[in-house]
Amino acid sequence: MRDGASLKKSFLEELTKAASLTEIQQIRVKYLGKKGLLTSELKTLSTLPAEERRSFGKLINELKELIESEIASKESALSQEDLRKRLVSEAIDITLPGKYTPIGKEHPINKVLREITEIFVTMGFGVEEGPEVELDYYNFEALNMPKNHPARDMQDTFYITEDTVLRTHTSPVQIRGMEKRKPPLRFIVPGKVYRCDADITHTPMFHQVEGLMVDTDISFSDLKGVLEMFIHKMFSPETPVRFRPSFFPFTEPSAEVDIGCIFCKGGGCQVCKGSGWLEILGAGMVNPRVFEMVGYDPEVYTGFAFGMGVERITMLKYSIDDIRLFYENDIRFLRQF
Ligand code: DAH
């Protein structure tokens, strides 16, 4: 090599053919690498006569600069091209419809259970839970329903063994709560209950909320006040409330509580069977016998209790005419709440 023309020529030919960054890199190594063509030319510099060194050195430097700048511009051209190709091939069509992800909804029963709980919690009630597989003792005996008591027939019971049942109401948790602590106490018990019954207003499993308040001077007017407050928050502040005498073995006196029919506003319709009233819960003053069962002195303590069906309240609140809709898992039904 003397004028560098052939080296320059072959370099330029190779660079023109190079189609990728790796190929360019190989060319760089071939010419400028430690054992590269230009590098070995440079090594011959010291063997040259002094008068030739200067011009040869200059030539080598010019070639080196040329190679470097050609490589740099080819590299940038290639990466521009690469970017352009990727922009085309990876383009996102923002006009395509998005992927639909269905979102779940809170079940209406859970929603109403939560609302009921919130109302009582703001009135200072705690929340208790108890077992769904319950001893006959708590489900019946301690609630003043001894074996063979006719009131047991009001609840179609699923028996597990002779003295274990699927609880037929949440009332047994009254007893468990009173055994655990001493008055004053007030709590509600939301939960599942079971009865061998099925039609448009009954399912074998449904939900109840029990309530209990015990202290030294609880009266029927406390019961009325608490339940009226609850009903007015749950339905509307104008809803009429009526207490009707009734019977439950665990309360004395007992009452059933009605609200003015929310469909006909008291005028009489199919839902209220013409009466203008809808029954929504049972309640009463805790029977002294129940206090005796948990070792509370009935001469010292008084209390009230109540129990309501959550499905019934939900059906009334949302005008649902068939209880089975709650358990069919039809998303079109569940989405409406
Ligand atoms: N346990 C009753 C039932 O399931 C509802 C009930 C009525 C609960 C009166 C009470 C009450 O605490 O005082 O039918």
mmCIF file of C-alpha atoms and ligand atoms in Angstrom:
data_model
loop_
_atom_site.group_PDB
_atom_site.id
_atom_site.type_symbol
_atom_site.label_atom_id
_atom_site.label_comp_id
_atom_site.label_asym_id
_atom_site.label_seq_id
_atom_site.Cartn_x
_atom_site.Cartn_y
_atom_site.Cartn_z
ATOM 1 C CA MET A 1 0.000 0.000 0.000
ATOM 2 C CA ARG A 2 1.345 3.331 -0.971
ATOM 3 C CA ASP A 3 -1.505 5.626 -1.961
ATOM 4 C CA GLY A 4 -4.232 3.804 -0.021
ATOM 5 C CA ALA A 5 -6.565 3.895 -3.028
ATOM 6 C CA SER A 6 -7.255 0.170 -3.179
ATOM 7 C CA LEU A 7 -7.797 -0.055 0.552
ATOM 8 C CA LYS A 8 -10.218 2.832 0.374
ATOM 9 C CA LYS A 9 -11.984 1.257 -2.600
ATOM 10 C CA SER A 10 -12.425 -2.145 -0.989
ATOM 11 C CA PHE A 11 -13.569 -0.524 2.246
ATOM 12 C CA LEU A 12 -16.209 1.541 0.480
ATOM 13 C CA GLU A 13 -17.465 -1.452 -1.516
ATOM 14 C CA GLU A 14 -17.812 -3.558 1.608
ATOM 15 C CA LEU A 15 -19.529 -0.793 3.514
ATOM 16 C CA THR A 16 -22.044 -0.257 0.748
ATOM 17 C CA LYS A 17 -22.963 -3.928 0.833
ATOM 18 C CA ALA A 18 -23.272 -4.035 4.632
ATOM 19 C CA ALA A 19 -26.912 -4.395 5.570
ATOM 20 C CA SER A 20 -26.809 -4.590 9.337
ATOM 21 C CA LEU A 21 -25.118 -3.028 12.343
ATOM 22 C CA THR A 22 -23.275 -6.332 12.965
ATOM 23 C CA GLU A 23 -21.812 -6.340 9.485
ATOM 24 C CA ILE A 24 -20.647 -2.757 9.940
ATOM 25 C CA GLN A 25 -19.070 -3.754 13.210
ATOM 26 C CA GLN A 26 -17.196 -6.556 11.433
ATOM 27 C CA ILE A 27 -15.910 -4.059 8.851
ATOM 28 C CA ARG A 28 -14.756 -1.729 11.588
ATOM 29 C CA VAL A 29 -12.766 -4.570 13.166
ATOM 30 C CA LYS A 30 -11.377 -5.627 9.779
ATOM 31 C CA TYR A 31 -9.936 -2.153 9.089
ATOM 32 C CA LEU A 32 -9.475 -0.414 12.429
ATOM 33 C CA GLY A 33 -9.166 -3.321 14.876
ATOM 34 C CA LYS A 34 -5.904 -4.203 16.658
ATOM 35 C CA LYS A 35 -4.979 -6.559 13.837
ATOM 36 C CA GLY A 36 -6.906 -4.551 11.243
ATOM 37 C CA LEU A 37 -5.623 -3.689 7.789
ATOM 38 C CA LEU A 38 -5.038 -0.013 8.503
ATOM 39 C CA THR A 39 -3.525 -0.737 11.873
ATOM 40 C CA SER A 40 -0.945 -3.047 10.351
ATOM 41 C CA GLU A 41 -0.113 -0.389 7.767
ATOM 42 C CA LEU A 42 0.484 2.032 10.614
ATOM 43 C CA LYS A 43 2.891 -0.443 12.185
ATOM 44 C CA THR A 44 5.101 -0.277 9.083
ATOM 45 C CA LEU A 45 5.553 3.462 9.625
ATOM 46 C CA SER A 46 8.710 3.056 11.699
ATOM 47 C CA THR A 47 10.367 0.952 8.986
ATOM 48 C CA LEU A 48 10.027 3.701 6.406
ATOM 49 C CA PRO A 49 12.750 6.174 5.549
ATOM 50 C CA ALA A 50 12.262 9.411 7.477
ATOM 51 C CA GLU A 51 11.285 11.479 4.396
ATOM 52 C CA GLU A 52 8.383 9.171 3.552
ATOM 53 C CA ARG A 53 7.075 8.859 7.089
ATOM 54 C CA ARG A 54 5.379 12.209 7.215
ATOM 55 C CA SER A 55 3.265 11.827 4.076
ATOM 56 C CA PHE A 56 2.493 8.174 4.780
ATOM 57 C CA GLY A 57 1.393 8.999 8.298
ATOM 58 C CA LYS A 58 -0.836 11.739 6.947
ATOM 59 C CA LEU A 59 -2.363 9.335 4.436
ATOM 60 C CA ILE A 60 -3.067 6.731 7.103
ATOM 61 C CA ASN A 61 -4.732 9.368 9.304
ATOM 62 C CA GLU A 62 -6.892 10.618 6.470
ATOM 63 C CA LEU A 63 -7.963 7.062 5.688
ATOM 64 C CA LYS A 64 -8.726 6.425 9.333
ATOM 65 C CA GLU A 65 -10.884 9.540 9.554
ATOM 66 C CA LEU A 66 -12.664 8.625 6.357
ATOM 67 C CA ILE A 67 -13.374 5.086 7.540
ATOM 68 C CA GLU A 68 -14.664 6.337 10.879
ATOM 69 C CA SER A 69 -16.923 8.977 9.433
ATOM 70 C CA GLU A 70 -18.277 6.668 6.711
ATOM 71 C CA ILE A 71 -19.026 4.017 9.299
ATOM 72 C CA ALA A 72 -20.745 6.532 11.571
ATOM 73 C CA SER A 73 -22.994 7.855 8.836
ATOM 74 C CA LYS A 74 -23.833 4.364 7.561
ATOM 75 C CA GLU A 75 -24.652 3.317 11.143
ATOM 76 C CA SER A 76 -26.948 6.230 11.666
ATOM 77 C CA ALA A 77 -28.638 5.624 8.318
ATOM 78 C CA LEU A 78 -29.164 1.976 9.223
ATOM 79 C CA SER A 79 -30.599 2.699 12.650
ATOM 80 C CA GLN A 80 -32.919 5.315 11.153
ATOM 81 C CA GLU A 81 -34.102 2.718 8.694
ATOM 82 C CA ASP A 82 -34.441 0.176 11.464
ATOM 83 C CA LEU A 83 -36.565 2.595 13.515
ATOM 84 C CA ARG A 84 -38.735 3.378 10.504
ATOM 85 C CA LYS A 85 -39.360 -0.350 9.916
ATOM 86 C CA ARG A 86 -40.207 -0.928 13.565
ATOM 87 C CA LEU A 87 -42.577 2.017 13.639
ATOM 88 C CA VAL A 88 -44.424 0.495 10.714
ATOM 89 C CA SER A 89 -44.414 -3.110 11.912
ATOM 90 C CA GLU A 90 -45.181 -2.361 15.570
ATOM 91 C CA ALA A 91 -47.810 0.283 14.903
ATOM 92 C CA ILE A 92 -50.850 0.062 17.203
ATOM 93 C CA ASP A 93 -54.239 0.520 15.634
ATOM 94 C CA ILE A 94 -55.874 2.797 18.165
ATOM 95 C CA THR A 95 -59.149 2.584 16.287
ATOM 96 C CA LEU A 96 -59.591 -1.114 17.252
ATOM 97 C CA PRO A 97 -62.150 -1.681 20.014
ATOM 98 C CA GLY A 98 -60.581 -2.401 23.457
ATOM 99 C CA LYS A 99 -60.735 -5.748 25.270
ATOM 100 C CA TYR A 100 -63.824 -6.001 27.518
ATOM 101 C CA THR A 101 -63.158 -7.121 31.087
ATOM 102 C CA PRO A 102 -66.383 -7.847 32.955
ATOM 103 C CA ILE A 103 -66.377 -6.404 36.478
ATOM 104 C CA GLY A 104 -68.147 -8.112 39.380
ATOM 105 C CA LYS A 105 -70.875 -6.514 41.498
ATOM 106 C CA GLU A 106 -71.706 -6.739 45.174
ATOM 107 C CA HIS A 107 -74.571 -9.211 45.625
ATOM 108 C CA PRO A 108 -77.815 -7.413 46.610
ATOM 109 C CA ILE A 109 -78.075 -9.508 49.785
ATOM 110 C CA ASN A 110 -74.557 -8.537 50.836
ATOM 111 C CA LYS A 111 -75.302 -4.914 49.991
ATOM 112 C CA VAL A 112 -78.402 -4.856 52.195
ATOM 113 C CA LEU A 113 -76.621 -6.820 54.958
ATOM 114 C CA ARG A 114 -73.908 -4.186 54.904
ATOM 115 C CA GLU A 115 -76.474 -1.354 55.027
ATOM 116 C CA ILE A 116 -78.323 -2.947 57.959
ATOM 117 C CA THR A 117 -75.038 -3.460 59.810
ATOM 118 C CA GLU A 118 -73.950 0.148 59.213
ATOM 119 C CA ILE A 119 -77.222 1.526 60.587
ATOM 120 C CA PHE A 120 -76.950 -0.469 63.827
ATOM 121 C CA VAL A 121 -73.234 0.192 64.191
ATOM 122 C CA THR A 122 -73.940 3.960 64.113
ATOM 123 C CA MET A 123 -76.397 3.331 66.988
ATOM 124 C CA GLY A 124 -73.585 1.748 69.020
ATOM 125 C CA PHE A 125 -74.317 -1.945 68.355
ATOM 126 C CA GLY A 126 -71.433 -4.382 67.997
ATOM 127 C CA VAL A 127 -71.410 -7.296 65.552
ATOM 128 C CA GLU A 128 -71.353 -10.946 66.726
ATOM 129 C CA GLU A 129 -71.101 -14.167 64.784
ATOM 130 C CA GLY A 130 -71.852 -17.758 65.651
ATOM 131 C CA PRO A 131 -71.759 -21.258 64.126
ATOM 132 C CA GLU A 132 -74.159 -22.318 61.371
ATOM 133 C CA VAL A 133 -74.036 -25.912 62.586
ATOM 134 C CA GLU A 134 -75.516 -25.343 66.021
ATOM 135 C CA LEU A 135 -76.361 -27.330 69.102
ATOM 136 C CA ASP A 136 -80.042 -27.977 69.705
ATOM 137 C CA TYR A 137 -79.399 -26.371 73.088
ATOM 138 C CA TYR A 138 -78.579 -22.939 71.624
ATOM 139 C CA ASN A 139 -80.994 -23.075 68.718
ATOM 140 C CA PHE A 140 -83.976 -24.111 70.842
ATOM 141 C CA GLU A 141 -83.552 -25.071 74.503
ATOM 142 C CA ALA A 142 -81.845 -21.948 75.788
ATOM 143 C CA LEU A 143 -84.334 -19.844 73.830
ATOM 144 C CA ASN A 144 -87.138 -21.322 75.907
ATOM 145 C CA MET A 145 -88.113 -23.978 73.363
ATOM 146 C CA PRO A 146 -87.686 -27.290 75.198
ATOM 147 C CA LYS A 147 -87.901 -30.581 73.289
ATOM 148 C CA ASN A 148 -91.450 -31.222 72.086
ATOM 149 C CA HIS A 149 -92.355 -27.540 72.460
ATOM 150 C CA PRO A 150 -94.957 -26.801 69.745
ATOM 151 C CA ALA A 151 -93.090 -23.612 68.733
ATOM 152 C CA ARG A 152 -90.345 -25.803 67.273
ATOM 153 C CA ASP A 153 -92.764 -26.758 64.521
ATOM 154 C CA MET A 154 -92.746 -23.147 63.247
ATOM 155 C CA GLN A 155 -89.258 -23.776 61.897
ATOM 156 C CA ASP A 156 -88.666 -26.733 59.573
ATOM 157 C CA THR A 157 -85.358 -27.872 60.936
ATOM 158 C CA PHE A 158 -82.506 -29.690 59.183
ATOM 159 C CA TYR A 159 -81.178 -32.111 61.802
ATOM 160 C CA ILE A 160 -77.543 -33.222 61.635
ATOM 161 C CA THR A 161 -77.760 -35.484 64.670
ATOM 162 C CA GLU A 162 -80.237 -35.696 67.490
ATOM 163 C CA ASP A 163 -78.722 -32.652 69.161
ATOM 164 C CA THR A 164 -77.077 -30.752 66.310
ATOM 165 C CA VAL A 165 -78.971 -28.766 63.706
ATOM 166 C CA LEU A 166 -78.341 -26.283 60.933
ATOM 167 C CA ARG A 167 -79.374 -23.179 62.834
ATOM 168 C CA THR A 168 -82.901 -22.129 61.909
ATOM 169 C CA HIS A 169 -82.369 -18.535 63.033
ATOM 170 C CA THR A 170 -79.563 -16.258 64.251
ATOM 171 C CA SER A 171 -81.166 -16.074 67.726
ATOM 172 C CA PRO A 172 -78.827 -18.749 69.227
ATOM 173 C CA VAL A 173 -76.019 -16.171 69.021
ATOM 174 C CA GLN A 174 -77.990 -14.100 71.590
ATOM 175 C CA ILE A 175 -77.301 -16.885 74.053
ATOM 176 C CA ARG A 176 -73.663 -17.309 73.037
ATOM 177 C CA GLY A 177 -73.142 -13.522 73.294
ATOM 178 C CA MET A 178 -74.728 -13.340 76.750
ATOM 179 C CA GLU A 179 -72.696 -16.313 78.003
ATOM 180 C CA LYS A 180 -69.509 -14.602 76.862
ATOM 181 C CA ARG A 181 -70.035 -11.268 78.632
ATOM 182 C CA LYS A 182 -72.014 -9.334 81.221
ATOM 183 C CA PRO A 183 -74.505 -6.490 80.611
ATOM 184 C CA PRO A 184 -74.711 -3.761 79.495
ATOM 185 C CA LEU A 185 -74.501 -5.163 75.970
ATOM 186 C CA ARG A 186 -75.902 -4.491 72.553
ATOM 187 C CA PHE A 187 -75.032 -6.304 69.361
ATOM 188 C CA ILE A 188 -76.456 -7.551 66.122
ATOM 189 C CA VAL A 189 -75.862 -10.928 64.490
ATOM 190 C CA PRO A 190 -75.887 -11.054 60.692
ATOM 191 C CA GLY A 191 -75.663 -14.527 59.192
ATOM 192 C CA LYS A 192 -76.977 -17.494 57.233
ATOM 193 C CA VAL A 193 -79.803 -19.669 58.516
ATOM 194 C CA TYR A 194 -81.398 -22.861 57.175
ATOM 195 C CA ARG A 195 -84.922 -24.208 56.936
ATOM 196 C CA CYS A 196 -86.364 -27.108 54.993
ATOM 197 C CA ASP A 197 -88.622 -24.973 52.824
ATOM 198 C CA ALA A 198 -88.673 -23.816 49.179
ATOM 199 C CA ASP A 199 -91.080 -21.672 47.133
ATOM 200 C CA ILE A 200 -91.192 -18.137 45.700
ATOM 201 C CA THR A 201 -90.692 -16.584 49.138
ATOM 202 C CA HIS A 202 -88.565 -19.319 50.795
ATOM 203 C CA THR A 203 -85.132 -20.823 50.080
ATOM 204 C CA PRO A 204 -83.515 -23.547 52.242
ATOM 205 C CA MET A 205 -80.732 -21.074 53.100
ATOM 206 C CA PHE A 206 -81.412 -17.414 53.763
ATOM 207 C CA HIS A 207 -80.034 -14.566 55.848
ATOM 208 C CA GLN A 208 -81.143 -13.007 59.103
ATOM 209 C CA VAL A 209 -80.002 -10.210 61.333
ATOM 210 C CA GLU A 210 -80.663 -10.728 65.019
ATOM 211 C CA GLY A 211 -80.386 -7.887 67.522
ATOM 212 C CA LEU A 212 -80.038 -7.828 71.305
ATOM 213 C CA MET A 213 -79.724 -5.083 73.895
ATOM 214 C CA VAL A 214 -79.520 -5.768 77.645
ATOM 215 C CA ASP A 215 -79.064 -3.402 80.572
ATOM 216 C CA THR A 216 -80.678 -2.605 83.923
ATOM 217 C CA ASP A 217 -83.425 -0.373 82.556
ATOM 218 C CA ILE A 218 -84.235 -1.292 78.955
ATOM 219 C CA SER A 219 -87.904 -0.828 78.122
ATOM 220 C CA PHE A 220 -90.237 -1.515 75.243
ATOM 221 C CA SER A 221 -89.967 2.156 74.246
ATOM 222 C CA ASP A 222 -86.211 1.648 73.680
ATOM 223 C CA LEU A 223 -87.085 -1.220 71.358
ATOM 224 C CA LYS A 224 -89.587 0.964 69.499
ATOM 225 C CA GLY A 225 -87.150 3.846 69.218
ATOM 226 C CA VAL A 226 -84.292 1.696 67.895
ATOM 227 C CA LEU A 227 -86.449 -0.171 65.364
ATOM 228 C CA GLU A 228 -88.205 2.971 64.128
ATOM 229 C CA MET A 229 -84.864 4.653 63.630
ATOM 230 C CA PHE A 230 -83.632 1.584 61.731
ATOM 231 C CA ILE A 231 -86.712 1.420 59.484
ATOM 232 C CA HIS A 232 -86.585 5.136 58.715
ATOM 233 C CA LYS A 233 -82.949 4.873 57.668
ATOM 234 C CA MET A 234 -83.449 1.640 55.735
ATOM 235 C CA PHE A 235 -86.575 2.658 53.834
ATOM 236 C CA SER A 236 -87.480 6.349 54.172
ATOM 237 C CA PRO A 237 -88.100 8.739 57.100
ATOM 238 C CA GLU A 238 -91.818 8.874 56.217
ATOM 239 C CA THR A 239 -92.373 5.097 56.385
ATOM 240 C CA PRO A 240 -95.185 4.329 58.886
ATOM 241 C CA VAL A 241 -94.262 1.690 61.523
ATOM 242 C CA ARG A 242 -96.685 -0.466 63.516
ATOM 243 C CA PHE A 243 -96.125 -2.944 66.350
ATOM 244 C CA ARG A 244 -98.601 -5.836 66.427
ATOM 245 C CA PRO A 245 -98.874 -8.241 69.402
ATOM 246 C CA SER A 246 -97.418 -11.675 68.592
ATOM 247 C CA PHE A 247 -95.734 -14.664 70.201
ATOM 248 C CA PHE A 248 -92.149 -15.886 70.385
ATOM 249 C CA PRO A 249 -91.003 -18.244 73.153
ATOM 250 C CA PHE A 250 -87.846 -16.168 73.777
ATOM 251 C CA THR A 251 -89.571 -12.794 74.217
ATOM 252 C CA GLU A 252 -92.413 -11.586 76.412
ATOM 253 C CA PRO A 253 -94.223 -9.502 75.372
ATOM 254 C CA SER A 254 -93.573 -10.151 71.691
ATOM 255 C CA ALA A 255 -94.478 -8.151 68.636
ATOM 256 C CA GLU A 256 -94.374 -8.311 64.904
ATOM 257 C CA VAL A 257 -93.339 -5.098 63.255
ATOM 258 C CA ASP A 258 -95.028 -3.875 60.088
ATOM 259 C CA ILE A 259 -94.205 -1.008 57.790
ATOM 260 C CA GLY A 260 -96.736 0.872 55.671
ATOM 261 C CA CYS A 261 -96.831 -0.893 52.302
ATOM 262 C CA ILE A 262 -94.179 0.749 50.153
ATOM 263 C CA PHE A 263 -95.930 -0.296 46.948
ATOM 264 C CA CYS A 264 -99.450 1.102 47.492
ATOM 265 C CA LYS A 265 -98.538 3.549 50.281
ATOM 266 C CA GLY A 266 -101.186 1.962 52.493
ATOM 267 C CA GLY A 267 -104.035 1.921 49.997
ATOM 268 C CA GLY A 268 -104.040 -1.881 49.687
ATOM 269 C CA CYS A 269 -102.478 -3.948 46.904
ATOM 270 C CA GLN A 270 -101.522 -7.498 45.934
ATOM 271 C CA VAL A 271 -98.192 -7.429 47.788
ATOM 272 C CA CYS A 272 -99.722 -6.374 51.140
ATOM 273 C CA LYS A 273 -102.799 -8.479 50.413
ATOM 274 C CA GLY A 274 -105.012 -5.416 50.686
ATOM 275 C CA SER A 275 -103.975 -4.632 54.278
ATOM 276 C CA GLY A 276 -101.753 -1.642 53.525
ATOM 277 C CA TRP A 277 -99.050 -3.138 55.822
ATOM 278 C CA LEU A 278 -96.007 -5.380 55.310
ATOM 279 C CA GLU A 279 -94.504 -7.475 58.097
ATOM 280 C CA ILE A 280 -90.739 -7.048 58.262
ATOM 281 C CA LEU A 281 -89.502 -8.334 61.598
ATOM 282 C CA GLY A 282 -90.170 -10.027 64.918
ATOM 283 C CA ALA A 283 -89.220 -8.508 68.248
ATOM 284 C CA GLY A 284 -89.949 -8.342 71.962
ATOM 285 C CA MET A 285 -88.638 -8.012 75.500
ATOM 286 C CA VAL A 286 -86.206 -10.812 76.399
ATOM 287 C CA ASN A 287 -88.116 -13.527 78.254
ATOM 288 C CA PRO A 288 -86.924 -13.782 81.909
ATOM 289 C CA ARG A 289 -86.491 -17.533 81.342
ATOM 290 C CA VAL A 290 -83.868 -16.800 78.679
ATOM 291 C CA PHE A 291 -81.968 -14.629 81.177
ATOM 292 C CA GLU A 292 -82.105 -17.473 83.689
ATOM 293 C CA MET A 293 -80.598 -19.847 81.116
ATOM 294 C CA VAL A 294 -77.501 -17.627 80.804
ATOM 295 C CA GLY A 295 -77.310 -16.812 84.511
ATOM 296 C CA TYR A 296 -78.494 -13.188 84.322
ATOM 297 C CA ASP A 297 -80.777 -12.097 87.190
ATOM 298 C CA PRO A 298 -84.146 -11.228 85.562
ATOM 299 C CA GLU A 299 -84.923 -9.027 88.567
ATOM 300 C CA VAL A 300 -81.935 -6.859 87.690
ATOM 301 C CA TYR A 301 -81.775 -6.938 83.906
ATOM 302 C CA THR A 302 -84.191 -6.233 81.115
ATOM 303 C CA GLY A 303 -83.565 -6.276 77.399
ATOM 304 C CA PHE A 304 -85.058 -6.392 73.964
ATOM 305 C CA ALA A 305 -84.394 -8.622 70.972
ATOM 306 C CA PHE A 306 -85.423 -8.602 67.356
ATOM 307 C CA GLY A 307 -84.868 -10.666 64.239
ATOM 308 C CA MET A 308 -85.361 -9.919 60.573
ATOM 309 C CA GLY A 309 -85.034 -11.715 57.255
ATOM 310 C CA VAL A 310 -82.571 -10.006 54.931
ATOM 311 C CA GLU A 311 -84.032 -11.494 51.721
ATOM 312 C CA ARG A 312 -87.472 -10.191 52.632
ATOM 313 C CA ILE A 313 -86.175 -6.676 53.304
ATOM 314 C CA THR A 314 -84.181 -6.722 50.054
ATOM 315 C CA MET A 315 -87.215 -7.937 48.102
ATOM 316 C CA LEU A 316 -89.325 -5.122 49.517
ATOM 317 C CA LYS A 317 -86.658 -2.499 49.030
ATOM 318 C CA TYR A 318 -86.070 -3.398 45.377
ATOM 319 C CA SER A 319 -89.545 -4.748 44.429
ATOM 320 C CA ILE A 320 -88.282 -8.287 43.731
ATOM 321 C CA ASP A 321 -91.104 -10.808 43.534
ATOM 322 C CA ASP A 322 -89.216 -14.132 43.573
ATOM 323 C CA ILE A 323 -86.609 -14.978 46.242
ATOM 324 C CA ARG A 324 -84.959 -17.589 43.983
ATOM 325 C CA LEU A 325 -83.587 -14.806 41.754
ATOM 326 C CA PHE A 326 -80.995 -14.102 44.458
ATOM 327 C CA TYR A 327 -79.458 -17.545 44.056
ATOM 328 C CA GLU A 328 -79.628 -18.172 40.312
ATOM 329 C CA ASN A 329 -76.482 -16.102 39.650
ATOM 330 C CA ASP A 330 -78.003 -14.510 36.560
ATOM 331 C CA ILE A 331 -75.634 -11.630 35.928
ATOM 332 C CA ARG A 332 -78.421 -9.577 34.255
ATOM 333 C CA PHE A 333 -80.338 -9.668 37.540
ATOM 334 C CA LEU A 334 -77.316 -9.016 39.754
ATOM 335 C CA ARG A 335 -76.126 -6.042 37.671
ATOM 336 C CA GLN A 336 -79.222 -4.023 38.481
ATOM 337 C CA PHE A 337 -78.272 -3.097 42.042
HETATM 338 N N1 DAH B 1 -85.882 -15.889 65.534
HETATM 339 C C1 DAH B 1 -87.146 -15.454 64.960
HETATM 340 C C2 DAH B 1 -87.383 -16.179 63.648
HETATM 341 O O1 DAH B 1 -86.453 -16.646 63.065
HETATM 342 C C3 DAH B 1 -87.119 -13.973 64.720
HETATM 343 C C4 DAH B 1 -87.138 -13.223 66.009
HETATM 344 C C5 DAH B 1 -88.337 -12.847 66.553
HETATM 345 C C6 DAH B 1 -85.987 -12.952 66.675
HETATM 346 C C7 DAH B 1 -88.402 -12.140 67.740
HETATM 347 C C8 DAH B 1 -86.021 -12.270 67.886
HETATM 348 C C9 DAH B 1 -87.247 -11.860 68.390
HETATM 349 O O2 DAH B 1 -84.931 -11.940 68.576
HETATM 350 O O3 DAH B 1 -87.297 -11.186 69.545
HETATM 351 O O4 DAH B 1 -88.479 -16.243 63.207
#
